[in-house]
Amino acid sequence: MSLLTTLYRGNALRTLDHALAQSLRRLRPDTPEAVLLGAALASLAVSEGHAGLDPGQPQRLIDAEIEWPAPGGWLAQLRASPWVEVPGADDVVAGDAPLVLENGLLYLRRYREYERRLAQGLQRIATHPLAQADPGTLATLFGQLFPQAREGIDHQARAAAVALRHPLVLVTGGPGTGKTTTIARLLVLLAAQAVQADQALPRVALAAPTGRAAERMAESLRLAVQRLRLVGIAPALCDAMPSTGTTLHRLLGVIPDSPRFRHHADNPLPYDVVVVDEASMIDLPLMTKLVEAVADGSRLVLLGDPDQLPSVEAGDVLSAILRASGDGLGTQADDAQALRALLAPDALQPLAPPRRFAGR
């Protein structure tokens, strides 16, 4: 009895996983068992919250005493199979095979495409040039918002200051670490920057994966704004802050009976700043569609707790982005120069080299 059959009869594989393998077998009866097994496990991986299968660690999916195929031989059979595409140096998958083998992971083609599109979308947002106003003109307001910023390493102050200069921002930390407070102050700074430049106030959207999370973020932001009023922040700036949140699906615009949304790359969201809380709960397909819907020149701010349980759907996206972006403690040389009027020297340490984005 093949390992594929054993796993299916032992309820380790779903009917859907087994059916995919059997479909490939019917279309090509000479398909090796190792390839069929890989296809079934790649399908199972998605249901378990992974974007792809690591043939070197199949026990991550099925923790049992199983004699798995040797990783080297398994990978060789996958590479040789017509059911499996291996991207070229240009990252392009030329054929239409249902499976893709890349960086040692076996993907269902659709999920590899989601990862590729997400990486491209994040790069598009992160590298789109912003009108770089001199942050030093905000020094007085910044000092009101972050009184300790010039005295040492104030991580909240540093996050807000660096975010002034970048369209893609990740703010992470556990409960009670001040993520929403930091964002409230950042939004005040962006509003003040617009006023100084005689521009319209930024249009801001607050969103989260669930309605409860969206309302919780909006309530936290309202409380943060109330505290800012008490310390003397200009009422006009406080009044410019958003007071309501929405779900990501409602933000993007659900189309009944369709996996697509009304807002996408060709019809982007009409906001200058999109703030998303509980980002660790966002799965790979939804994060891809969100990122693609952010307009060129707009800011995307992702808040989340990297230690929180990830999405139950495919892809631990926030953790993958954080691994690629580094520890967040370093500062680019041009940022350090521009932010000297706002932050203490200790908060402007050099940036470590970045790593390539990859999902799990």
XYZ file of C-alpha atoms in Angstrom:
360
model
C 0.000 0.000 0.000
C 1.378 3.421 -0.939
C 2.065 6.079 1.672
C -0.549 8.272 -0.017
C -3.222 5.607 0.449
C -2.103 4.892 4.012
C -2.374 8.550 4.982
C -5.776 8.890 3.357
C -7.202 5.775 4.981
C -5.772 6.916 8.291
C -7.641 10.240 7.954
C -4.394 12.205 7.855
C -5.371 13.563 4.433
C -8.667 15.173 3.524
C -10.812 13.909 0.685
C -9.907 17.061 -1.243
C -6.170 16.412 -0.851
C -6.510 12.815 -1.991
C -8.753 13.800 -4.897
C -6.122 16.209 -6.212
C -3.516 13.454 -6.241
C -5.899 11.029 -7.911
C -6.762 13.589 -10.590
C -3.091 13.933 -11.457
C -2.753 10.148 -11.539
C -5.702 9.771 -13.918
C -4.303 12.390 -16.274
C -0.781 10.932 -16.152
C -0.783 7.333 -14.882
C 3.030 7.287 -14.846
C 3.227 10.088 -12.248
C 5.560 8.942 -9.434
C 3.986 8.307 -6.043
C 6.301 10.896 -4.494
C 4.855 13.597 -6.749
C 1.277 12.563 -5.972
C 2.105 12.576 -2.269
C 3.635 16.043 -2.599
C 0.521 17.368 -4.331
C -1.764 15.991 -1.614
C 0.420 17.397 1.155
C 0.703 20.808 -0.544
C -3.095 20.907 -0.547
C -3.209 19.831 3.097
C -0.618 22.493 3.966
C -2.976 25.264 2.866
C -5.724 23.928 5.129
C -3.237 23.911 8.025
C -2.301 27.564 7.562
C 0.875 27.101 5.507
C 1.418 28.554 2.065
C 3.370 25.503 0.921
C 4.898 22.147 1.829
C 8.488 21.747 2.953
C 9.465 18.248 1.732
C 12.323 18.336 4.204
C 9.896 18.674 7.126
C 6.627 16.898 6.274
C 6.195 16.087 9.960
C 5.154 19.714 10.447
C 1.913 18.700 8.773
C 1.497 15.135 9.999
C 3.207 14.400 13.290
C 3.329 10.617 13.239
C 5.815 7.772 12.985
C 6.039 7.712 9.200
C 8.893 6.752 6.920
C 8.852 9.776 4.650
C 10.639 9.875 1.298
C 14.238 11.068 1.502
C 14.155 14.864 0.939
C 16.837 14.882 -1.757
C 15.212 12.219 -3.888
C 11.755 13.653 -3.274
C 12.825 17.095 -4.460
C 14.529 15.580 -7.516
C 11.333 13.772 -8.519
C 9.307 16.932 -8.023
C 11.676 18.979 -10.191
C 11.494 16.375 -12.952
C 7.703 16.159 -12.969
C 5.611 17.889 -15.651
C 3.126 18.699 -12.876
C 5.695 20.939 -11.185
C 7.079 24.260 -12.412
C 10.381 25.656 -11.153
C 10.599 29.462 -11.552
C 13.474 30.864 -13.550
C 15.925 33.503 -12.441
C 13.393 36.188 -13.382
C 10.869 34.712 -10.891
C 8.500 33.877 -13.752
C 6.584 30.598 -13.953
C 6.249 30.002 -17.669
C 3.911 27.005 -17.849
C 0.544 26.158 -16.369
C 1.427 23.266 -14.057
C -0.678 23.110 -10.881
C 2.357 22.909 -8.578
C 5.366 25.192 -8.141
C 8.646 24.314 -6.424
C 10.539 27.353 -5.172
C 13.111 27.851 -2.412
C 12.590 24.293 -1.239
C 8.816 24.673 -0.832
C 6.141 22.971 -2.915
C 3.153 25.237 -3.536
C -0.224 24.946 -5.092
C 0.267 27.339 -7.977
C -2.348 29.822 -6.776
C -0.659 30.296 -3.403
C 2.770 30.756 -4.912
C 1.228 33.453 -7.080
C -0.288 35.089 -4.010
C 3.169 35.203 -2.402
C 4.745 36.636 -5.540
C 2.035 39.269 -5.924
C 2.234 40.180 -2.248
C 5.999 40.636 -2.405
C 5.646 42.813 -5.503
C 2.850 44.829 -3.915
C 4.780 45.472 -0.725
C 7.800 46.545 -2.743
C 5.626 48.863 -4.845
C 4.243 50.588 -1.755
C 7.570 50.728 0.072
C 9.538 52.190 -2.831
C 6.996 54.707 -4.091
C 8.490 58.155 -3.461
C 6.799 60.444 -0.961
C 6.982 64.214 -0.933
C 9.696 64.555 1.693
C 8.905 67.517 3.911
C 11.490 68.468 6.501
C 10.526 66.598 9.707
C 12.333 69.290 11.659
C 9.405 71.640 11.061
C 7.348 69.312 13.276
C 9.865 69.367 16.131
C 7.710 71.396 18.530
C 4.619 69.244 17.982
C 6.713 66.081 18.067
C 8.112 67.135 21.432
C 4.574 67.583 22.758
C 3.567 64.157 21.533
C 6.749 62.381 22.655
C 8.302 64.332 25.546
C 11.030 61.709 26.106
C 12.111 61.423 22.475
C 15.233 63.565 22.840
C 16.383 61.921 26.066
C 17.016 58.333 24.960
C 15.538 55.462 22.985
C 11.775 55.952 22.892
C 10.535 53.176 20.612
C 7.125 54.754 20.089
C 8.691 58.072 19.130
C 11.145 56.367 16.817
C 8.370 54.393 15.092
C 6.338 57.553 14.481
C 9.344 59.537 13.278
C 10.536 56.901 10.821
C 6.956 56.400 9.609
C 6.843 60.048 8.548
C 9.371 59.208 5.846
C 8.095 55.842 4.612
C 4.842 54.710 2.986
C 4.996 51.151 4.372
C 5.048 50.910 8.162
C 5.001 47.905 10.519
C 4.241 48.564 14.182
C 4.466 45.441 16.304
C 4.210 44.596 19.964
C 2.096 42.756 22.467
C -1.089 44.008 24.120
C -0.635 47.267 26.000
C 2.629 48.261 24.307
C 1.159 51.428 22.818
C 0.667 50.524 19.162
C -2.590 52.467 18.820
C -1.227 55.394 20.823
C 1.746 55.554 18.479
C -0.512 55.513 15.425
C -2.762 58.239 16.851
C 0.275 60.474 17.269
C 1.577 59.570 13.818
C -1.757 60.542 12.278
C -1.644 63.869 14.117
C 1.837 64.470 12.708
C 0.689 63.637 9.177
C -2.255 66.009 9.548
C 0.061 68.759 10.804
C 2.427 68.101 7.912
C -0.454 68.546 5.457
C -1.526 71.791 7.125
C 2.028 73.140 6.939
C 2.164 72.295 3.223
C -1.259 73.886 2.647
C -2.613 70.528 1.471
C -5.834 68.666 2.181
C -5.871 66.612 5.354
C -4.998 62.961 4.700
C -7.921 60.605 4.172
C -7.492 57.800 6.695
C -9.113 54.357 6.822
C -9.060 52.160 9.925
C -9.632 48.461 9.350
C -9.141 45.043 10.916
C -9.954 41.442 9.984
C -13.068 41.355 12.197
C -15.724 43.860 13.185
C -14.873 43.487 16.862
C -11.184 44.171 16.239
C -12.040 47.176 14.068
C -14.277 48.697 16.734
C -11.691 47.988 19.431
C -9.041 49.829 17.421
C -11.386 52.753 16.744
C -12.262 53.000 20.439
C -8.580 52.921 21.410
C -7.872 55.650 18.881
C -10.721 57.796 20.206
C -9.335 57.466 23.739
C -5.838 58.309 22.525
C -7.143 61.434 20.804
C -8.950 62.482 23.982
C -5.649 62.262 25.851
C -3.972 64.354 23.170
C -6.574 67.077 23.645
C -5.794 67.114 27.358
C -2.091 67.760 26.739
C -2.832 70.702 24.479
C -2.679 69.296 20.960
C -4.516 71.646 18.594
C -8.244 70.805 18.400
C -8.187 71.060 14.600
C -5.597 68.284 14.427
C -7.519 66.113 16.879
C -10.741 66.681 14.952
C -9.027 65.382 11.809
C -8.563 61.931 13.332
C -10.801 59.052 12.168
C -13.286 57.814 14.738
C -14.694 54.644 13.173
C -13.252 51.419 11.832
C -14.424 48.725 9.467
C -13.619 45.184 8.460
C -11.131 44.532 5.698
C -13.809 42.888 3.591
C -16.081 45.906 3.867
C -13.163 48.250 3.203
C -12.226 46.393 0.029
C -15.850 46.028 -1.061
C -17.331 42.555 -1.135
C -18.879 41.427 -4.409
C -21.591 38.813 -3.717
C -20.703 35.297 -4.882
C -17.237 36.392 -6.007
C -13.741 36.040 -4.496
C -12.891 39.452 -5.938
C -13.357 42.852 -4.327
C -14.506 46.175 -5.738
C -11.185 47.766 -4.845
C -8.073 46.345 -6.470
C -5.036 47.503 -8.436
C -7.162 49.066 -11.179
C -9.658 50.616 -8.740
C -7.592 51.408 -5.641
C -8.842 52.495 -2.254
C -9.592 56.244 -2.017
C -7.429 56.788 1.064
C -4.076 58.402 1.701
C -3.404 56.287 4.800
C -4.712 52.765 5.437
C -4.218 51.545 9.013
C -4.827 47.842 9.637
C -4.862 46.309 13.106
C -4.501 42.624 14.050
C -2.386 42.056 10.947
C -1.217 38.659 12.217
C -4.758 37.377 11.630
C -4.735 38.253 7.923
C -4.225 35.295 5.606
C -2.138 35.306 2.450
C -4.930 35.812 -0.138
C -6.559 38.653 1.804
C -3.266 40.419 2.532
C -2.376 40.206 -1.153
C -5.674 41.770 -2.180
C -5.350 44.483 0.464
C -1.832 45.424 -0.613
C -2.799 45.501 -4.282
C -5.722 47.824 -3.483
C -3.512 50.454 -1.809
C -3.024 53.298 -4.267
C 0.388 54.448 -5.443
C 1.633 57.133 -3.088
C -0.629 56.048 -0.223
C 0.612 54.743 3.101
C -0.070 51.305 4.530
C 0.359 50.896 8.288
C 0.175 47.350 9.653
C -0.250 46.798 13.394
C 0.098 43.416 15.001
C 1.540 41.137 17.612
C 4.086 38.729 16.092
C 3.550 36.362 19.029
C -0.197 36.177 18.500
C -1.661 33.090 16.860
C -1.514 33.502 13.071
C -4.399 33.315 10.645
C -6.201 29.994 10.473
C -5.994 30.270 6.690
C -2.868 29.981 4.561
C 0.205 32.021 5.314
C 1.727 33.460 8.482
C 2.097 36.700 6.574
C 2.995 39.225 9.268
C 5.773 37.010 10.631
C 7.160 36.488 7.123
C 7.215 40.232 6.475
C 8.915 40.854 9.806
C 11.560 38.214 9.109
C 12.313 39.893 5.797
C 12.417 43.405 7.243
C 14.743 42.658 10.169
C 14.425 43.628 13.819
C 13.312 47.188 13.087
C 15.924 48.695 15.375
C 18.235 50.125 12.729
C 17.830 53.371 10.813
C 18.746 54.192 7.226
C 21.441 56.831 6.908
C 19.185 59.371 5.181
C 16.480 58.854 7.822
C 19.002 59.323 10.612
C 20.112 62.597 9.065
C 16.555 63.857 8.566
C 15.302 62.845 12.015
C 18.091 64.281 14.151
C 15.831 67.165 15.169
C 13.243 64.734 16.547
C 15.109 61.822 18.131
C 18.052 61.219 20.431
C 21.242 59.918 18.754
C 20.885 56.549 20.504
C 17.588 55.995 18.654
C 19.249 56.361 15.244
C 21.510 53.315 15.042
C 22.572 52.019 11.576
C 20.319 49.638 9.670
C 21.103 45.920 9.364
C 21.014 44.379 5.847
C 17.478 43.311 4.750
C 16.464 39.746 3.930
C 14.326 38.358 1.132
C 10.588 38.098 1.781
C 9.260 34.543 1.842
C 6.141 33.034 3.317
C 5.901 29.810 5.205
